[in-house]
Structure formats: structure tokens, C-alpha cells
């Protein structure tokens, strides 16, 4: 066995010295720190237990404050069990419990809040339907809602820090990974770095011999199996060309005898595809190469959002519209409103309405962008453009359905034609309706774009909005628009 292990470097790139067969008895497989996966299996149970305890504690505190003594804890115990069961089941379904590695992404907190709220809303509906709501005090339930949500968030953030501390202090053992790679894999170093960054240790990196050398390949596989048997290896990662099906099948055939997972890493081509969403198509799964426009349900929600907010704001905005219209008419001759053709949803042109801010009305094949000190801009127009008050008439475009409150800003036909030839992904921003304000505008990409790079950055922000749309994102953009408009300096 020692002689065989001494020949390992002839076929594999070893990053640490291998133990001999005689040395394995002094370093048994189980003589390692506690595995993180063992503790992670207990986390859902501990979290559910804390929910039950917080339910009982909330009821006891409420009774003590309200009546001066502890009341019956049985009802609160039952409520806690039901809430814990519903929350844990929903959290498992949404993948909010880490598997074998201690990962709690910050984005999970939002889902935790939504699930916790949905559980209480659902139970409230059931209680009203069954007319059993009087059994529980509303104040005690509200206290439990706040305490339980705070406890769950605190436990998850605390567990994340605790696992990081335990891993750093070597109390928790890092998963030991062996990478088996073809010699022509170019991204192997980045793969190793990504695995280490995730909290695992790459204890071995093995380079396979050429495919033409069958004897060397068999000997390499046999020694790999022997190595895994006598070392504490948790996982084998295979970095190979996905087109080489015969090699992948040969390797999995040899490794089927070891009781640890063997996973195939994506190659350079597949890696870019796997970053895209997966969708179910019949009995199989497909990779979504391009996201379709918003679904019917999403379009309906966005349209209702636009109509409700616009209708509610109009009574308060009408006096402002009258004042601005009077100022525009008094300063210079010409129409109060300026109409210009813009490119909208699916590339269809429409007429946009704005308060006139210039002494001329341009809507031809060439429309120069306004710049600092532009002589075409009137004094009132400069103030309107600076504060974006000239955009208020576009609420009529929203009511008509040409625009949305939130979306990529529409450009003049001349600008749209120009940039669509320069920026390859420019036209993809027309997958949603244009908006009065948007993600690009609150991130500083508002106003003139004299350089192509500036327009590229604006379009990149527009595309991020298209690919990540939600009602909550629209609310966030709407709330941030006013402070960003008043502090912005790029509108002339």
C-alpha cells in the first residue's frame, strides 16, 4: 500500500501528504471536530421550540401586566405549536433552512417576515370563520406576533455569527472536499477559491491522466477510492467537460462504491447557463434563456397599482398643475403642454405629455439633449426640469395606459434609434411599459447622457428593474424618487 501511494504524484496533483495504510489506525475517520451539518439538523427543532416558548411567555406577560397574575398557559402553548408547525413547514418548503452548510442569506429575512405574517393572517381568517377568536386576547396575540418574529430573526442572525465563530475557532469541522479535474479545465483555480469561500476545505485536487491512457486512469481511480476510504472526505467534485459523457460515466462507475456524494461541476459553457432561472416544462426542466414580459397576474397588479395611486393623487395635484400651467403661459408664448413621440412598450411609439420648458418644440429626426446653460430652456422651464415638475402631465399617460408610474424612462424616437444601434441590449428595456420614474433615475442616472457609457449604465439599471420587478420594488422606487430628485444635479 505504501509503495502504491508513493506513485500517486505520477498521475495526480496532490496538495497535502497522504497517510500510509499503517497510519490510518492512529487517525480514525471520526476523530474530527463536530460537523456543522449535525448542528444544522437541530436548528429547525430549536427554532420551533423557541416559537412555542415565546407564545407561552407572551401570554404570561400579558396576563401579568393586565391582571396581576399568570393565566392559563395551555391555550398559548397550543397556539405556539400550531404557529411553529405552520411556519416550519412553510420555511422548509421555501428552502429557508440551511442543509449541510451554515448559510443564512440576508435575503431570507424578507421571506421569514412574509411567511410569519401569512401564518398569522391565515390563522386569523380561520378564527373568524370558526368564531373562536374570543378565546385569545388580541393584545396577547399581537405581542406574540412581534416577539416571535423578533426572536426568529435574532436567532437566525445569531446562528449565522455563531457558526462563523465556531468555524473560525475550529470547533466546527469544515467539509472536506476532493476535486477531480481534467487537465484542460481552465477555471479550476476560481472553482477552488469559490469552494473555500463557501466554508469548505479543498483537501485534495487531483488531475486526471490523459484519456488515452486507460491503465493510468484505472490506477488513478483505484487510488482515489482508497484515499477516500481512509480519509475524512465529505464530498467529491468532478470538474470535467460536460460533452465528454463517456468520461463522466466511467468516473461515476468507479466511485459508486464510496458512500459519499459525487457532484459534477458546471463547465465554462454550462456555468453561464445555470445562472439563469429553471422552469418546469411538462415532465422536465428547462433553462430560461430570456424572461418573458410580466405575467397576466403581474400586469394586473402593476396596472391596479398605477390606477389607484394616480387616481388618489390627482385631487391634490390639480391645484399644482394649474399654477405651473399659468407660470408657463405667462413667461413665453406657445402651448402650455409639449407633446413628443416616445418609444413605449414593445417598441410601439406614443405621445408623451410634458409642461413646455423650452422656447422651441422639437420632435424630428434629430433632437439634441438639453445641456447645462441650454439657451432653449426658459427660466421657469429650468426650475421645472430641475424638480421634474414638468413630468406631472404624464399622469395622463399613466391613466391612458401608455405609461406606468415606475419603469424605464421613455426616450425620443431619434435617441431610441441612435442608441439601439450602439447598445446591443438597448431594446430589451421595452419589455415593460415606460415610467415617470425608474430604478435608473433613483440611482443617479437621470437627465442628459452625453457619453455612450452613461447611457449603457442607465440601460443596465433598466434591465435590472425588468428582471427583478415586484410591487415592493415599485413602492421602494416611488418613495425614493422625491429625495433623489431634489438632491440630483444631472437635469438641465
XYZ file of N, CA, C and O in Angstrom, residues 287-401:
460
model
N -34.062 25.640 -19.014
C -33.366 26.852 -18.593
C -33.980 28.043 -19.321
O -34.130 28.024 -20.541
N -34.343 29.053 -18.565
C -34.968 30.235 -19.145
C -33.879 31.161 -19.692
O -33.182 31.848 -18.945
N -33.709 31.154 -21.012
C -32.696 31.981 -21.644
C -33.115 33.441 -21.695
O -32.280 34.336 -21.715
N -34.411 33.691 -21.729
C -34.921 35.060 -21.741
C -36.214 35.107 -20.957
O -37.087 34.266 -21.151
N -36.293 36.077 -20.066
C -37.501 36.219 -19.262
C -38.592 36.864 -20.101
O -38.370 37.877 -20.766
N -39.760 36.248 -20.072
C -40.899 36.812 -20.801
C -41.376 38.082 -20.102
O -41.032 38.332 -18.949
N -42.155 38.912 -20.800
C -42.760 40.061 -20.108
C -43.577 39.593 -18.908
O -43.827 38.402 -18.730
N -43.985 40.535 -18.083
C -44.696 40.193 -16.859
C -45.910 39.324 -17.156
O -46.572 39.485 -18.186
N -46.184 38.407 -16.250
C -47.329 37.527 -16.419
C -48.628 38.335 -16.341
O -48.625 39.513 -15.946
N -49.723 37.692 -16.694
C -51.024 38.369 -16.651
C -51.318 38.871 -15.245
O -51.799 39.998 -15.051
N -51.027 38.041 -14.257
C -51.263 38.429 -12.868
C -50.392 39.618 -12.483
O -50.858 40.561 -11.830
N -49.123 39.606 -12.889
C -48.222 40.707 -12.561
C -48.633 41.989 -13.274
O -48.581 43.075 -12.695
N -49.043 41.867 -14.532
C -49.501 43.039 -15.278
C -50.735 43.658 -14.624
O -50.866 44.880 -14.542
N -51.643 42.796 -14.155
C -52.854 43.287 -13.500
C -52.516 44.015 -12.206
O -53.044 45.096 -11.934
N -51.605 43.455 -11.416
C -51.219 44.093 -10.161
C -50.536 45.435 -10.410
O -50.803 46.417 -9.707
N -49.671 45.472 -11.396
C -48.972 46.717 -11.700
C -49.939 47.777 -12.218
O -49.833 48.959 -11.856
N -50.914 47.356 -13.056
C -51.891 48.303 -13.593
C -52.789 48.840 -12.483
O -53.086 50.038 -12.417
N -53.239 47.984 -11.567
C -54.056 48.420 -10.439
C -53.277 49.374 -9.543
O -53.811 50.364 -9.045
N -52.000 49.066 -9.341
C -51.123 49.929 -8.549
C -51.066 51.325 -9.170
O -51.204 52.343 -8.467
N -50.891 51.389 -10.493
C -50.830 52.677 -11.193
C -52.142 53.445 -11.077
O -52.162 54.648 -10.770
N -53.249 52.755 -11.338
C -54.545 53.434 -11.335
C -54.932 53.932 -9.954
O -55.435 55.058 -9.797
N -54.710 53.109 -8.944
C -55.092 53.506 -7.580
C -54.282 54.706 -7.114
O -54.840 55.680 -6.589
N -52.966 54.676 -7.292
C -52.129 55.774 -6.815
C -52.353 57.042 -7.626
O -52.413 58.145 -7.059
N -52.510 56.900 -8.943
C -52.727 58.083 -9.776
C -54.063 58.738 -9.459
O -54.163 59.966 -9.319
N -55.117 57.932 -9.320
C -56.442 58.469 -9.005
C -56.463 59.137 -7.634
O -57.101 60.179 -7.449
N -55.735 58.555 -6.676
C -55.707 59.132 -5.332
C -54.907 60.429 -5.297
O -55.209 61.340 -4.509
N -53.886 60.554 -6.173
C -53.022 61.736 -6.137
C -53.589 62.912 -6.924
O -53.264 64.075 -6.623
N -54.429 62.638 -7.912
C -54.914 63.715 -8.793
C -55.595 64.868 -8.055
O -55.338 66.039 -8.362
N -56.511 64.615 -7.110
C -57.161 65.748 -6.423
C -56.168 66.684 -5.746
O -56.412 67.896 -5.658
N -55.041 66.174 -5.270
C -54.057 67.011 -4.596
C -53.116 67.698 -5.586
O -52.521 68.735 -5.271
N -52.968 67.091 -6.775
C -52.014 67.606 -7.760
C -52.647 68.639 -8.679
O -51.957 69.496 -9.227
N -53.971 68.603 -8.858
C -54.637 69.526 -9.789
C -54.344 70.999 -9.501
O -54.072 71.767 -10.432
N -54.386 71.446 -8.242
C -54.023 72.856 -7.997
C -52.596 73.182 -8.431
O -52.329 74.261 -8.981
N -51.679 72.264 -8.208
C -50.292 72.472 -8.627
C -50.197 72.547 -10.146
O -49.451 73.368 -10.697
N -50.954 71.683 -10.835
C -50.969 71.714 -12.297
C -51.438 73.079 -12.806
O -50.865 73.627 -13.768
N -52.463 73.635 -12.177
C -52.990 74.940 -12.601
C -51.959 76.043 -12.406
O -51.774 76.909 -13.276
N -51.238 76.016 -11.278
C -50.225 77.046 -11.007
C -49.084 76.958 -12.011
O -48.639 77.968 -12.579
N -48.590 75.740 -12.260
C -47.481 75.558 -13.200
C -47.900 75.967 -14.611
O -47.143 76.634 -15.335
N -49.114 75.585 -15.006
C -49.602 75.942 -16.342
C -49.662 77.457 -16.507
O -49.284 78.004 -17.557
N -50.099 78.168 -15.481
C -50.184 79.623 -15.546
C -48.798 80.250 -15.665
O -48.587 81.186 -16.447
N -47.816 79.720 -14.936
C -46.451 80.245 -14.996
C -45.841 80.039 -16.371
O -45.157 80.927 -16.906
N -46.064 78.864 -16.946
C -45.530 78.574 -18.278
C -46.146 79.510 -19.310
O -45.460 80.064 -20.186
N -47.478 79.718 -19.232
C -48.166 80.561 -20.209
C -47.756 82.025 -20.080
O -47.654 82.748 -21.087
N -47.497 82.514 -18.852
C -47.141 83.908 -18.649
C -45.717 84.223 -19.088
O -45.428 85.353 -19.503
N -44.808 83.270 -18.993
C -43.410 83.578 -19.285
C -43.119 83.676 -20.777
O -42.364 84.543 -21.219
N -43.664 82.784 -21.588
C -43.321 82.777 -23.016
C -44.519 82.328 -23.832
O -45.423 81.656 -23.325
N -44.506 82.700 -25.090
C -45.587 82.320 -25.987
C -45.460 80.858 -26.378
O -44.379 80.307 -26.455
N -46.618 80.254 -26.665
C -46.635 78.865 -27.078
C -47.562 78.044 -26.226
O -48.097 78.524 -25.211
N -47.768 76.789 -26.586
C -48.665 75.922 -25.811
C -48.094 75.615 -24.432
O -46.876 75.606 -24.241
N -48.978 75.398 -23.495
C -48.547 75.044 -22.136
C -47.948 73.644 -22.106
O -46.933 73.401 -21.449
N -48.579 72.720 -22.829
C -48.119 71.338 -22.862
C -47.292 71.079 -24.113
O -47.548 71.641 -25.180
N -46.306 70.241 -23.962
C -45.438 69.840 -25.060
C -45.668 68.361 -25.316
O -45.561 67.524 -24.397
N -46.003 67.986 -26.544
C -46.224 66.584 -26.919
C -45.055 66.125 -27.787
O -44.634 66.836 -28.702
N -44.571 64.966 -27.492
C -43.451 64.423 -28.259
C -43.627 62.919 -28.389
O -44.104 62.252 -27.470
N -43.221 62.385 -29.528
C -43.311 60.940 -29.730
C -42.182 60.233 -28.978
O -41.025 60.623 -29.092
N -42.545 59.240 -28.218
C -41.584 58.434 -27.461
C -41.825 56.955 -27.770
O -42.893 56.566 -28.254
N -40.840 56.134 -27.463
C -40.944 54.695 -27.684
C -41.413 54.037 -26.399
O -40.828 54.247 -25.325
N -42.482 53.226 -26.489
C -43.058 52.608 -25.312
C -42.961 51.104 -25.309
O -42.016 50.512 -25.855
N -43.944 50.488 -24.683
C -43.967 49.027 -24.526
C -43.892 48.328 -25.882
O -44.588 48.689 -26.823
N -43.023 47.328 -25.961
C -42.850 46.515 -27.163
C -42.405 47.350 -28.365
O -42.629 46.976 -29.512
N -41.772 48.494 -28.089
C -41.245 49.330 -29.159
C -42.274 50.159 -29.885
O -41.962 50.781 -30.914
N -43.524 50.207 -29.363
C -44.580 50.976 -30.034
C -44.495 52.441 -29.611
O -44.407 52.748 -28.416
N -44.549 53.382 -30.582
C -44.479 54.801 -30.245
C -45.784 55.313 -29.645
O -46.863 54.776 -29.922
N -45.698 56.347 -28.838
C -46.876 57.001 -28.267
C -46.524 58.461 -28.033
O -45.348 58.871 -28.118
N -47.523 59.290 -27.759
C -47.304 60.707 -27.490
C -47.235 60.943 -25.989
O -48.154 60.607 -25.248
N -46.127 61.537 -25.576
C -45.939 61.818 -24.163
C -46.267 63.291 -23.909
O -46.053 64.144 -24.790
N -46.806 63.588 -22.739
C -47.208 64.942 -22.390
C -46.291 65.484 -21.292
O -46.020 64.813 -20.287
N -45.804 66.725 -21.511
C -44.963 67.401 -20.527
C -45.317 68.893 -20.531
O -45.857 69.403 -21.514
N -45.003 69.566 -19.441
C -45.094 71.019 -19.475
C -43.967 71.548 -20.363
O -42.838 71.068 -20.292
N -44.293 72.528 -21.184
C -43.279 73.082 -22.086
C -42.223 73.812 -21.257
O -42.530 74.685 -20.452
N -40.962 73.464 -21.489
C -39.850 74.080 -20.757
C -38.877 74.798 -21.684
O -37.894 75.368 -21.201
N -39.123 74.744 -22.998
C -38.232 75.380 -23.961
C -39.005 76.364 -24.834
O -40.243 76.346 -24.887
N -38.243 77.174 -25.509
C -38.859 78.140 -26.418
C -39.189 77.518 -27.765
O -39.865 78.141 -28.588
N -38.704 76.271 -28.019
C -38.966 75.581 -29.278
C -39.559 74.219 -28.973
O -39.432 73.689 -27.860
N -40.202 73.638 -29.982
C -40.824 72.322 -29.852
C -40.174 71.403 -30.878
O -40.387 71.555 -32.076
N -39.352 70.449 -30.403
C -38.593 69.579 -31.306
C -39.127 68.160 -31.225
O -39.257 67.593 -30.129
N -39.392 67.582 -32.382
C -39.875 66.197 -32.435
C -39.516 65.586 -33.788
O -40.317 64.905 -34.408
N -38.333 65.883 -34.275
C -37.937 65.406 -35.592
C -36.946 64.259 -35.526
O -36.834 63.563 -34.517
N -36.203 64.093 -36.629
C -35.232 63.003 -36.717
C -34.020 63.256 -35.832
O -33.315 62.318 -35.455
N -33.766 64.513 -35.498
C -32.646 64.873 -34.624
C -33.186 65.734 -33.488
O -33.785 66.783 -33.724
N -32.971 65.272 -32.245
C -33.431 66.016 -31.069
C -32.252 66.145 -30.116
O -31.927 65.204 -29.379
N -31.550 67.293 -30.119
C -30.400 67.472 -29.216
C -30.846 67.428 -27.760
O -31.867 68.009 -27.387
N -30.062 66.725 -26.919
C -30.385 66.672 -25.498
C -30.072 68.010 -24.843
O -29.155 68.717 -25.246
N -30.859 68.349 -23.830
C -30.607 69.589 -23.093
C -29.300 69.471 -22.318
O -28.957 68.398 -21.805
N -28.575 70.580 -22.247
C -27.300 70.599 -21.532
C -27.284 71.791 -20.574
O -28.186 72.633 -20.566
N -26.246 71.858 -19.749
C -26.140 72.944 -18.774
C -26.081 74.298 -19.498
O -25.293 74.491 -20.433
N -26.921 75.232 -19.079
C -26.950 76.541 -19.696
C -27.572 76.557 -21.079
O -27.307 77.481 -21.862
N -28.401 75.566 -21.387
C -29.012 75.477 -22.716
C -29.896 76.703 -22.963
O -30.821 76.985 -22.190
N -29.624 77.461 -24.050
C -30.414 78.678 -24.304
C -31.860 78.389 -24.678
O -32.702 79.300 -24.625
N -32.180 77.170 -25.052
C -33.554 76.840 -25.419
C -34.464 76.763 -24.202
O -35.687 76.874 -24.320
N -33.900 76.544 -23.035
C -34.681 76.337 -21.817
C -35.067 77.690 -21.215
O -34.221 78.571 -21.037
N -36.348 77.841 -20.888
C -36.828 79.075 -20.257
C -36.472 79.095 -18.777
O -36.045 78.090 -18.204
N -36.665 80.263 -18.135
C -36.351 80.354 -16.714
C -37.271 79.455 -15.889
O -36.805 78.710 -15.010
N -38.562 79.499 -16.155
C -39.493 78.597 -15.467
C -39.188 77.157 -15.850
O -39.238 76.247 -15.013
N -38.859 76.964 -17.123
C -38.541 75.619 -17.589
C -37.350 75.014 -16.870
O -37.327 73.813 -16.571
N -36.345 75.842 -16.572
C -35.165 75.343 -15.855
C -35.551 74.842 -14.469
O -35.070 73.807 -14.003
N -36.441 75.567 -13.796
C -36.905 75.130 -12.472
C -37.737 73.864 -12.581
O -37.582 72.936 -11.772
N -38.601 73.817 -13.581
C -39.444 72.634 -13.752
C -38.601 71.400 -14.052
O -38.864 70.305 -13.532
N -37.594 71.546 -14.902
C -36.745 70.401 -15.245
C -35.904 69.981 -14.048
O -35.673 68.787 -13.830
N -35.445 70.969 -13.284
C -34.619 70.654 -12.114
C -35.407 69.850 -11.086
O -34.885 68.939 -10.446
N -36.687 70.170 -10.904
C -37.523 69.498 -9.907
C -38.395 68.400 -10.499
O -39.155 67.757 -9.769
N -38.305 68.190 -11.835
C -39.108 67.189 -12.547
C -40.598 67.484 -12.517
O -41.416 66.597 -12.800
N -40.978 68.722 -12.178
C -42.399 69.067 -12.196
C -42.955 69.088 -13.616
O -44.173 69.005 -13.812
N -42.058 69.207 -14.610
C -42.538 69.191 -15.998
C -43.076 67.830 -16.405
O -43.763 67.698 -17.417
N -42.798 66.787 -15.603
C -43.238 65.432 -15.929
C -44.648 65.123 -15.414
O -45.215 64.079 -15.749
N -45.226 66.000 -14.589
C -46.510 65.698 -13.952
C -47.620 65.381 -14.959
O -48.424 64.469 -14.723
N -47.717 66.074 -16.110
C -48.777 65.725 -17.069
C -48.728 64.285 -17.563
O -49.702 63.802 -18.139
N -47.632 63.593 -17.324
C -47.543 62.196 -17.754
C -48.457 61.290 -16.937
O -48.628 60.105 -17.273
N -49.045 61.823 -15.875
C -50.060 61.046 -15.164
C -51.226 60.721 -16.099
O -51.895 59.690 -15.941
N -51.463 61.599 -17.072
C -52.488 61.309 -18.077
C -52.073 60.131 -18.938
O -52.895 59.301 -19.300
N -50.787 60.036 -19.266
C -50.277 58.867 -19.996
C -50.453 57.589 -19.185
O -50.725 56.518 -19.729
N -50.308 57.716 -17.855
C -50.496 56.545 -16.987
C -51.948 56.104 -17.015
O -52.255 54.913 -17.129
N -52.872 57.063 -16.907
C -54.297 56.723 -16.933
C -54.689 56.109 -18.279
O -55.526 55.208 -18.337
N -54.107 56.616 -19.360
C -54.405 56.081 -20.689
C -53.842 54.679 -20.890
O -54.313 53.916 -21.739
N -52.809 54.333 -20.132
C -52.197 53.019 -20.282
C -50.944 53.018 -21.130
O -50.360 51.962 -21.365
